[in-house]
Short mmCIF file of C-alpha atoms in Angstrom, two decimals:
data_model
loop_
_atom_site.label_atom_id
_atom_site.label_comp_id
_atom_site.label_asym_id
_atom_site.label_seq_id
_atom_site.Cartn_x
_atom_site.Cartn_y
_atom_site.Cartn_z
CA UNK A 1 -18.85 -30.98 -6.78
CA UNK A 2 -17.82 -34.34 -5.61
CA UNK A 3 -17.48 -34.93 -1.50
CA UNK A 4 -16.02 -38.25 -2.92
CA UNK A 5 -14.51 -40.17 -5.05
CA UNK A 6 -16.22 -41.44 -7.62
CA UNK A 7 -16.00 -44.14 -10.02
CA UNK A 8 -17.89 -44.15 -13.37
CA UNK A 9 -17.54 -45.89 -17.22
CA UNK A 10 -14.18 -47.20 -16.14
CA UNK A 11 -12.62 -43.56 -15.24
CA UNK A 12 -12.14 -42.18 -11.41
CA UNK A 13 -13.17 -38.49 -10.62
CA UNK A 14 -11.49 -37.38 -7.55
CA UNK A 15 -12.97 -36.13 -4.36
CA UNK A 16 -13.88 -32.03 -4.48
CA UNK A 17 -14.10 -31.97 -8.26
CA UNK A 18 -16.45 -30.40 -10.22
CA UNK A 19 -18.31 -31.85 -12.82
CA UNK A 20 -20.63 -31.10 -15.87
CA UNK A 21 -23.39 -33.44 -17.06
CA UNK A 22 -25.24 -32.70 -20.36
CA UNK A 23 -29.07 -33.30 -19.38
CA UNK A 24 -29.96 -35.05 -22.62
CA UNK A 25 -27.41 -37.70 -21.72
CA UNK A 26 -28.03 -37.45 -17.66
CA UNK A 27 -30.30 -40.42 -17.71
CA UNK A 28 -28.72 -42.92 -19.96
CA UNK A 29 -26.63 -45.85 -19.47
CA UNK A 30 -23.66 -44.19 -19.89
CA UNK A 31 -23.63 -40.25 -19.04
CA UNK A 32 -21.45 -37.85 -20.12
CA UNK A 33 -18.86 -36.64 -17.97
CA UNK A 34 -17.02 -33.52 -18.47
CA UNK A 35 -14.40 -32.69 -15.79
CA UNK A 36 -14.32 -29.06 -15.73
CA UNK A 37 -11.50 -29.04 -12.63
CA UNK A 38 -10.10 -30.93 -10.19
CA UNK A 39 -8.27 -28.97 -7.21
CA UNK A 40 -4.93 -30.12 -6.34
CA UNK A 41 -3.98 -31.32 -2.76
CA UNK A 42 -3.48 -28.14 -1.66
CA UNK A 43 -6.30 -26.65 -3.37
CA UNK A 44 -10.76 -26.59 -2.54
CA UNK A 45 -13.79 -25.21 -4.05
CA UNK A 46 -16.14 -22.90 -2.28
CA UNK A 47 -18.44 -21.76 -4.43
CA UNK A 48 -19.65 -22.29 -7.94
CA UNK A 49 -22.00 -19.77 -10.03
CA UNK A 50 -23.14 -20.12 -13.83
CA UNK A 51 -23.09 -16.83 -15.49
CA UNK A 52 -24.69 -17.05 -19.25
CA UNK A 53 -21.21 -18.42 -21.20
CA UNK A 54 -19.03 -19.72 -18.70
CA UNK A 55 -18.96 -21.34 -14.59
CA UNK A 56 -17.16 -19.42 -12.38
CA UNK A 57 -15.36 -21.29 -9.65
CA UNK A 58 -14.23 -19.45 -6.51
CA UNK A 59 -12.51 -21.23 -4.08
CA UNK A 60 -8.70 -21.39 -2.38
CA UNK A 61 -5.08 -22.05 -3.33
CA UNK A 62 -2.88 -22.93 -0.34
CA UNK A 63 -5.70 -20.91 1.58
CA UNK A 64 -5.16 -17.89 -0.63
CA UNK A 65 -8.46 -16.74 -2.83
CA UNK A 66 -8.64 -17.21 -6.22
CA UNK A 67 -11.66 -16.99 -8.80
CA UNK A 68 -11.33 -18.90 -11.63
CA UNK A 69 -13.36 -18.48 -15.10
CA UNK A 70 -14.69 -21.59 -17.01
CA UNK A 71 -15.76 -21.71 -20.72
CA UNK A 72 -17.23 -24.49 -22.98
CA UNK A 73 -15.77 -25.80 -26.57
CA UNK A 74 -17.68 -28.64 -27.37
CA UNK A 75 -16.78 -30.89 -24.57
CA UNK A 76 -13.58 -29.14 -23.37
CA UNK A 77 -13.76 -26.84 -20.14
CA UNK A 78 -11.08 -24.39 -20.55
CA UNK A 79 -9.91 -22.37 -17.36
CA UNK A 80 -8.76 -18.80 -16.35
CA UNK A 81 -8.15 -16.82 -13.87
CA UNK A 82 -9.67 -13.94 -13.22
CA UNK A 83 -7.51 -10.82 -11.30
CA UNK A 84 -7.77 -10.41 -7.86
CA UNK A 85 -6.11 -9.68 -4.86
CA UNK A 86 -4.40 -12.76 -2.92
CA UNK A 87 -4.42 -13.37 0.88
CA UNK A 88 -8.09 -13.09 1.34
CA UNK A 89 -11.58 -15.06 0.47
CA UNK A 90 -13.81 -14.30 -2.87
CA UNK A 91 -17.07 -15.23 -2.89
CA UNK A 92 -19.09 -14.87 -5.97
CA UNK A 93 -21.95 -12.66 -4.59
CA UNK A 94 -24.51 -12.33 -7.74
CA UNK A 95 -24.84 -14.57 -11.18
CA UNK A 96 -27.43 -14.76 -13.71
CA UNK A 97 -27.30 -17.91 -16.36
CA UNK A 98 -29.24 -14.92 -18.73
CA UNK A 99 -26.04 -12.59 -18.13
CA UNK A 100 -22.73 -12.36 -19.23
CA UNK A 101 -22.23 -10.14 -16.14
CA UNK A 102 -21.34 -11.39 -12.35
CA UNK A 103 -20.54 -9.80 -8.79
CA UNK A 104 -17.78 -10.98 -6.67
CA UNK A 105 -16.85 -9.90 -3.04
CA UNK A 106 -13.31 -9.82 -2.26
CA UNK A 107 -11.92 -10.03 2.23
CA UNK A 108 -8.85 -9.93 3.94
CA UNK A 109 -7.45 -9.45 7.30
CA UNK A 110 -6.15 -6.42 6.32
CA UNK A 111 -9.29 -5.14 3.54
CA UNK A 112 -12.99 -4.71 4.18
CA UNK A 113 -15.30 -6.29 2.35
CA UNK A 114 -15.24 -5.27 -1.30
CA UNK A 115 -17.62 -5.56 -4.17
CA UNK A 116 -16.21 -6.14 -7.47
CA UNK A 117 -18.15 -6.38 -10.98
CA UNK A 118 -17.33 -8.97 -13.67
CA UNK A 119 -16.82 -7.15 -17.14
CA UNK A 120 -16.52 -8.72 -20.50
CA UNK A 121 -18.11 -11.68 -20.09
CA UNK A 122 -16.95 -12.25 -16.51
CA UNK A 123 -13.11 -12.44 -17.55
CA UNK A 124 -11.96 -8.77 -15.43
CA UNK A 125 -12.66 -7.41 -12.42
CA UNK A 126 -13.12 -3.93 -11.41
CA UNK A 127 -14.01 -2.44 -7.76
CA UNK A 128 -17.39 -1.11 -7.15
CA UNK A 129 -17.53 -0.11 -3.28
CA UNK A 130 -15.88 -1.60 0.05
CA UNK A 131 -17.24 -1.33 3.29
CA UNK A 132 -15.75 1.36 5.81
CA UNK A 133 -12.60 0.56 7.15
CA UNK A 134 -12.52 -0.02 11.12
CA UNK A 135 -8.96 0.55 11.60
CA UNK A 136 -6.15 1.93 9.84
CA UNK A 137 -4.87 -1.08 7.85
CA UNK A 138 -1.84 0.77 6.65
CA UNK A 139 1.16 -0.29 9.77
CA UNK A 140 0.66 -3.69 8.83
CA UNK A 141 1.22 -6.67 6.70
CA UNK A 142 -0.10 -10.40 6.16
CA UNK A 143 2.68 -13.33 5.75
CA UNK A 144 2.15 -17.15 5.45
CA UNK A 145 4.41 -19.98 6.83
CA UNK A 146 3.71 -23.40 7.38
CA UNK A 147 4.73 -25.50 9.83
CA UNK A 148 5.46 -29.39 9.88
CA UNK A 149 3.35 -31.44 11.79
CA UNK A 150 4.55 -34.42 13.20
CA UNK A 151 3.68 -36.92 10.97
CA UNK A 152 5.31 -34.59 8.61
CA UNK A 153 2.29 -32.53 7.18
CA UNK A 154 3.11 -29.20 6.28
CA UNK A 155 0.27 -27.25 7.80
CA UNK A 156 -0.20 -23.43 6.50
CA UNK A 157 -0.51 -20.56 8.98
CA UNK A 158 -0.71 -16.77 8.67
CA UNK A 159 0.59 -14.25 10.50
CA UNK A 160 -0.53 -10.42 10.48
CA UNK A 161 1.63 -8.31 12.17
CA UNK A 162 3.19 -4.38 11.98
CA UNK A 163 5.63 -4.21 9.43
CA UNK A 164 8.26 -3.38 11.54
CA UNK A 165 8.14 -6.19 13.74
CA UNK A 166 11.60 -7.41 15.49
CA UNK A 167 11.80 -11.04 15.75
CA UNK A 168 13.14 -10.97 19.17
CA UNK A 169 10.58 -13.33 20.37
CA UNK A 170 8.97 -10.84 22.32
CA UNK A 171 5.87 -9.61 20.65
CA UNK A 172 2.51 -10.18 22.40
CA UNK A 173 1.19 -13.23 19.99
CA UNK A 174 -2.94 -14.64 19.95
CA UNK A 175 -3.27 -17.61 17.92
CA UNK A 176 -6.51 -19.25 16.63
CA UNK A 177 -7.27 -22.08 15.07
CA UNK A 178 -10.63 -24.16 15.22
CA UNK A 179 -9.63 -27.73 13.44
CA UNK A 180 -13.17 -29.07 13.21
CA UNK A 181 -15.96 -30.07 10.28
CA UNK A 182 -15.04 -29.10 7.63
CA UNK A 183 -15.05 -25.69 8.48
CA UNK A 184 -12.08 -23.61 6.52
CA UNK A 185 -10.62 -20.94 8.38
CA UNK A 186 -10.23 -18.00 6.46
CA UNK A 187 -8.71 -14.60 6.30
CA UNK A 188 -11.62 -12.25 7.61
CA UNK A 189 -11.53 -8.66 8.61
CA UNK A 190 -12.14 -8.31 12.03
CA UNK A 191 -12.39 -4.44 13.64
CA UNK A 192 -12.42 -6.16 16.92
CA UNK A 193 -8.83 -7.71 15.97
CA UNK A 194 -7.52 -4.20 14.52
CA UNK A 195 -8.29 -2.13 17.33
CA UNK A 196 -8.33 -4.21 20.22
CA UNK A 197 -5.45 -6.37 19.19
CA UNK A 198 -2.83 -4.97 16.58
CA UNK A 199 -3.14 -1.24 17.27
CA UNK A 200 -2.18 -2.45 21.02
CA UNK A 201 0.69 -4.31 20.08
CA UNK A 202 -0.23 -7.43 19.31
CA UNK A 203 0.36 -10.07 16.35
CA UNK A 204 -2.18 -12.25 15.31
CA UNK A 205 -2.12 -15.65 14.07
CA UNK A 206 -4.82 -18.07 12.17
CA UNK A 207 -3.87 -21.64 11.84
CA UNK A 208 -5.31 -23.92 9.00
CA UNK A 209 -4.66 -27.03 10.99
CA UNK A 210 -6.19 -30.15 9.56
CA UNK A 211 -9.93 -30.88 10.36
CA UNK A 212 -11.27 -27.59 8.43
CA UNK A 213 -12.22 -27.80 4.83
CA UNK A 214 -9.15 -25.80 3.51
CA UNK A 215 -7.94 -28.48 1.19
CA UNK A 216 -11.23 -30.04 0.73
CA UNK A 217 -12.95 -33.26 2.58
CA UNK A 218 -9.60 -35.24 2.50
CA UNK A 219 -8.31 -32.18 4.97
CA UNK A 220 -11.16 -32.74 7.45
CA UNK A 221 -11.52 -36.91 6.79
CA UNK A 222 -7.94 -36.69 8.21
CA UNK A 223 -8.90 -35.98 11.69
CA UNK A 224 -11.60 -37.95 12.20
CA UNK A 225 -12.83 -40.26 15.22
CA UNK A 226 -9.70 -41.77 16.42
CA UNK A 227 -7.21 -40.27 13.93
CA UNK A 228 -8.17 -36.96 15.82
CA UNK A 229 -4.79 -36.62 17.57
CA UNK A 230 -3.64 -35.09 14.14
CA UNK A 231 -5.27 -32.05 14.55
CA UNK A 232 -3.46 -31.80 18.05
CA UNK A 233 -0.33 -32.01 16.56
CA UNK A 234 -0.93 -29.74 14.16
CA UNK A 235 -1.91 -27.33 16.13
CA UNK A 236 1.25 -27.84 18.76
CA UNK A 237 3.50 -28.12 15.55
CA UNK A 238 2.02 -24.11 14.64
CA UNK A 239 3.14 -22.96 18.63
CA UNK A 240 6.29 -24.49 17.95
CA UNK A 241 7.02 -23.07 14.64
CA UNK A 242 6.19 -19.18 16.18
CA UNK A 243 8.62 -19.83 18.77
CA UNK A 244 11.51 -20.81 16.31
CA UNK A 245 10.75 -18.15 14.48
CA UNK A 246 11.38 -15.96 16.62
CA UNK A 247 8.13 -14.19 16.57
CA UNK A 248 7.37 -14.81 19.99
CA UNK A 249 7.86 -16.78 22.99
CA UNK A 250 5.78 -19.18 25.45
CA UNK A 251 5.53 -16.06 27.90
CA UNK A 252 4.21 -14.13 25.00
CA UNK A 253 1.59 -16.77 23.57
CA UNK A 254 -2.18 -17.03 23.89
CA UNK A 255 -4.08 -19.26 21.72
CA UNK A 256 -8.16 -19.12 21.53
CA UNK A 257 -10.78 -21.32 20.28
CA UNK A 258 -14.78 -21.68 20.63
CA UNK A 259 -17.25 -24.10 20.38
CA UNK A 260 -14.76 -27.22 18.68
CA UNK A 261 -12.40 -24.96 19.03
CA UNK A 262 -12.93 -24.69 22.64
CA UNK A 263 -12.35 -28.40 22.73
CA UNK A 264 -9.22 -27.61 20.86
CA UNK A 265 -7.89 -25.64 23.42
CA UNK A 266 -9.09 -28.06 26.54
CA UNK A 267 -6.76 -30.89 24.96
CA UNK A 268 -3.62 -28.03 23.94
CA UNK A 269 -3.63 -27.01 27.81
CA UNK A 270 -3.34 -30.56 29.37
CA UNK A 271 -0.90 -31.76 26.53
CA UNK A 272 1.13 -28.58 26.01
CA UNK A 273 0.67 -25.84 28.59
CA UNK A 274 4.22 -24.69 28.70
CA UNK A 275 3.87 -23.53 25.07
CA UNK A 276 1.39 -20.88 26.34
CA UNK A 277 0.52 -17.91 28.84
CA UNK A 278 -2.67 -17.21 27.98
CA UNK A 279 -5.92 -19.32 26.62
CA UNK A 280 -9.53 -18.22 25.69
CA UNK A 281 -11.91 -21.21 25.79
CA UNK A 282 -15.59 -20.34 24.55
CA UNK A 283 -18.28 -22.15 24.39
CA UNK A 284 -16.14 -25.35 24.75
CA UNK A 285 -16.69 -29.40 24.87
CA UNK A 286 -14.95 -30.53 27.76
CA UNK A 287 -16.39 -33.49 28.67
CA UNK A 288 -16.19 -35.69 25.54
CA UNK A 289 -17.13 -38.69 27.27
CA UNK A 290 -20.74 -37.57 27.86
CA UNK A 291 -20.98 -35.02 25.15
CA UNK A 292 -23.85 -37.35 23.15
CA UNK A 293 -25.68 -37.45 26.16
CA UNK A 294 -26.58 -33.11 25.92
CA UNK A 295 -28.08 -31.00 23.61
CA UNK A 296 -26.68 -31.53 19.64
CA UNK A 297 -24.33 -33.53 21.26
CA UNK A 298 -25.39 -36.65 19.68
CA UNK A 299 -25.25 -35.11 16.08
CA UNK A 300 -21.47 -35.28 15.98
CA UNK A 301 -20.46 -38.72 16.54
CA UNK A 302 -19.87 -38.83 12.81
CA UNK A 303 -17.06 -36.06 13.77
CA UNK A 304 -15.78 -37.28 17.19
CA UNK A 305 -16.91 -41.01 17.53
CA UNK A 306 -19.09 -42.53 20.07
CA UNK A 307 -18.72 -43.05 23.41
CA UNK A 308 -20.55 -46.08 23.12
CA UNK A 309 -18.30 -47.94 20.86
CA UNK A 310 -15.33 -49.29 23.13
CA UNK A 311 -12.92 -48.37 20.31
CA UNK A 312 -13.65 -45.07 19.82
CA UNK A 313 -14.25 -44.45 23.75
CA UNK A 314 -11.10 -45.75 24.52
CA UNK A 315 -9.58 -42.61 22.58
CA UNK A 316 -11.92 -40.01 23.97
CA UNK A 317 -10.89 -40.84 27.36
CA UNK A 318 -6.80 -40.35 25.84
CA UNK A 319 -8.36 -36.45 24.89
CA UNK A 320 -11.10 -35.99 26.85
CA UNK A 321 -9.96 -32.07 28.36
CA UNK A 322 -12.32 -32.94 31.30
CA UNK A 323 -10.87 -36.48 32.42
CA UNK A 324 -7.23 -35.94 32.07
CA UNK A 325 -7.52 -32.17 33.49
CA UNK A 326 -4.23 -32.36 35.63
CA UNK A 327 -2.71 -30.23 38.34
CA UNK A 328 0.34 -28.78 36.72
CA UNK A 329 2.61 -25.42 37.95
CA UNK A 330 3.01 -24.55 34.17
CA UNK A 331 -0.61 -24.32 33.47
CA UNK A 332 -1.57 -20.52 32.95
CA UNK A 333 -4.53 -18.36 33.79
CA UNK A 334 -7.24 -19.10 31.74
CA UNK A 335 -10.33 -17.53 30.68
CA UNK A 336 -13.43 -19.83 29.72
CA UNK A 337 -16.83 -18.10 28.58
CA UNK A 338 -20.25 -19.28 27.99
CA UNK A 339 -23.76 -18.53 27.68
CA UNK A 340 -26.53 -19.85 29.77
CA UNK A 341 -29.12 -19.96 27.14
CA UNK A 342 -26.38 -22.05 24.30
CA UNK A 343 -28.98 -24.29 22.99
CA UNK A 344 -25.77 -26.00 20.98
CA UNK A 345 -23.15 -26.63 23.38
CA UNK A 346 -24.60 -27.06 26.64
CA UNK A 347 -22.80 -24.81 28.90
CA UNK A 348 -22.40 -27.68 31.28
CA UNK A 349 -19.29 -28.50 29.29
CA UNK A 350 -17.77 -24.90 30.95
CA UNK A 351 -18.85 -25.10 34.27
CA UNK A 352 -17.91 -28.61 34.72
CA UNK A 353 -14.44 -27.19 33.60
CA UNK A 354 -14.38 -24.35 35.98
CA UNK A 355 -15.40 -26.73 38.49
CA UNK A 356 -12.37 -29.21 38.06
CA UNK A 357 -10.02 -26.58 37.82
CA UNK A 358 -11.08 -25.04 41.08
CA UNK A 359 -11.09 -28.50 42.89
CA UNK A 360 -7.33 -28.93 41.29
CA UNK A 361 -6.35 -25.27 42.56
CA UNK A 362 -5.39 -23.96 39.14
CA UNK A 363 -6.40 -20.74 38.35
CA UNK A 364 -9.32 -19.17 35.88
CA UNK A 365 -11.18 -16.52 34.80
CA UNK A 366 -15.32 -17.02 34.11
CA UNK A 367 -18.11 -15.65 31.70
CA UNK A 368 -21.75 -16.89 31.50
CA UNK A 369 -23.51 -14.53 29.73
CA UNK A 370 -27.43 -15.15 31.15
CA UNK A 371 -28.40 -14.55 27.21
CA UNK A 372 -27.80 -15.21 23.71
CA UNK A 373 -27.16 -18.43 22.04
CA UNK A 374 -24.13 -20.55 20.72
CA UNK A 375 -22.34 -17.57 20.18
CA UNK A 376 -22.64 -16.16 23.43
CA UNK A 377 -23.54 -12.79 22.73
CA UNK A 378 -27.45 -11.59 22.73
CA UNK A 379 -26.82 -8.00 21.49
CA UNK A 380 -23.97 -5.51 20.11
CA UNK A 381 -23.77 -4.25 23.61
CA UNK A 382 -23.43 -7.58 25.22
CA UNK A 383 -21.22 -8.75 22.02
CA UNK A 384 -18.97 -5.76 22.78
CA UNK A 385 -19.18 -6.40 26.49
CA UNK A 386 -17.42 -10.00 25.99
CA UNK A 387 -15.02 -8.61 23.37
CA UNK A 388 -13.55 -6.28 25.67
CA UNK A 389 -13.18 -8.90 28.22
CA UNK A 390 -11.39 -10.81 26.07
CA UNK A 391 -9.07 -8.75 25.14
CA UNK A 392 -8.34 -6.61 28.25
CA UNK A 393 -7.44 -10.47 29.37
CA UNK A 394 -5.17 -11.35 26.54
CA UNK A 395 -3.09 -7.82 26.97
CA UNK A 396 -2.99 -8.33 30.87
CA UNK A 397 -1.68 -11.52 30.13
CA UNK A 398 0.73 -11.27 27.06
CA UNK A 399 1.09 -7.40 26.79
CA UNK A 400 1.36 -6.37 30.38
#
């Protein structure tokens, strides 16, 4: 799979396609390229597994799942798909280049994992065993809109909610999105979400905003260094596009976010905190004008830029949540959590922000969990603990 593009013998393969080399002709002058596919803009590959007669290529279609089958005539790659269900993630779980057989997993918001096996020759799928459901899956429904950015970008987002929802505008809303990487943001099952979010009432929301991987590298080269504002928008362009909707209102929206996603939600309170009436910041960067200077900080220039380059530090300080944290009667209650022992994200970046919000009077909830890592949780009890924090917060705040 190609990260980018790539020009050979006078043709150009395009960035996130896969390829096929023969070996005898790998190491000559001019190798043998077979193009087996190329994902369209709003397409990616995630995984890739060789069973014994074909290459089976799992990956996403507008951020919807979809496993596709690969055979070889000669020098022709022909392609099918294989039958699954849509709105969730497949991930090819076990191939064998000695077998004509395969195992694929198939995940949803709405559907536990489930193991499927590859018959005849890897062309049908048929359900072996899913995990136990963790909440009854049956009020509800997944839908996908997209929004427009403002630079005109359509940006995907879904929305699982009860199928009876009114669109009055009134129903308690969480929206995540994380915008950082590389990383795709998937549809997952989640018992926390079911039990402590839709069975109360709530609607929740994932956001595909660029950044993430969801349309492969050009989707996350789009937002880097000083073309970061993107992701901002896209993000603000998602709150907007609930609100017209009529699924909810600014009195009924929370958005959350860790780690870069924490970040995410620093900049979306000091540019837009009227959209929202809730936020959960975890693990965030705050300070982005000393972030190289702690921990893995100094890793992610690549992804941010450098404080040390005037150009680039000349945008951080337009972003930065930490230096353009502003006193503001719109800005809600927020909740910010962290872990003492984050050996990732030093939880400097959270105290620094509880610190400035204090000095500014604005209000805040705080979390330091004394254990655990980067994900601030350092067992089920303690991951529970913070769950139900979070939660009980977000239905105070949007429910209540």
């Amino acid at each position: 799979t190609l990260e980018q593009e790539w020009q050979v013998s006078g043709h150009v393969y395009p960035n996130g396609a896969l390829i096929a080399i023969p070996l005898n002709t790998a190491t000559g002058a001019a190798p043998t390229i077979e193009e087996i596919f190329a994902p369209g803009p709003r397409q990616s590959i995630e995984n890739v597994a060789i069973t014994h007669d074909a290459v089976l290529v799992a990956g996403f279609d507008n951020v919807r799942g979809r496993l596709q089958r690969f055979a070889l005539s000669g020098h022709t790659w022909t392609g099918a798909p294989v039958a699954l269900p849509l709105t969730g993630v497949i991930t090819v779980a076990s191939a064998d280049p000695a077998d004509t057989h395969a195992f694929v997993t198939y995940e949803g918001f709405l559907t536990p994992q489930t193991l499927y096996a590859l018959d005849d020759h890897a062309s049908t799928a048929r359900s072996v065993r899913a995990l136990t459901p963790q909440f009854d899956a049956a009020p509800y429904v997944t839908e996908q809109f997209e929004a427009i950015s403002r630079d005109g970008t359509r940006v995907p987002y879904f929305v699982v909610h009860r199928r009876d929802m009114a669109l009055n505008g009134q129903n308690p809303t969480l929206l995540y999105a994380y915008g950082g990487f590389q990383l795709s943001q998937t549809p997952g099952y989640s018992g926390f979400i079911g039990r402590l979010w839709l069975d109360q009432g709530g609607v929740y929301v994932l956001a595909n905003i660029r950044g993430g991987g969801e349309f492969g590298p050009a989707w996350h080269d789009a937002g880097l260094k000083t073309h970061r504002q993107v992701i901002y928008d896209d993000f603000y362009a998602v709150e907007q596009d609930l609100v017209a909707r009529h699924v909810t209102s600014p009195r009924r929206l929370g958005i959350s976010g860790r780690s870069n996603g924490g970040l995410l939600m620093g900049v979306m309170l000091n540019q837009h905190p009227e959209m929202v009436h809730a936020a959960v910041v975890g693990s965030p960067l705050i300070d982005m004008l000393r972030y190289d200077q702690m921990l893995a900080g100094a890793s992610w220039v690549g992804e941010y830029g450098s404080p040390a380059i005037p150009e680039e530090r000349a945008f951080l300080e337009q972003i930065s949540p930490y230096q353009n944290l502003r006193r503001r009667d719109d800005f809600p209650l927020v909740f910010i959590y962290t872990s003492t022992k984050d050996d990732r994200v030093h939880p400097g970046h959270a105290r620094r922000y509880a610190a400035r919000l204090e000095e500014l009077g604005l209000p805040f909830l705080y979390y330091e969990n004394t254990d655990g890592g980067h994900q601030a949780t350092a067992n089920l009890r303690e991951s529970g603990r913070r769950r139900a924090l979070e939660y009980m917060y977000l239905a105070q705040r949007l429910i209540g």
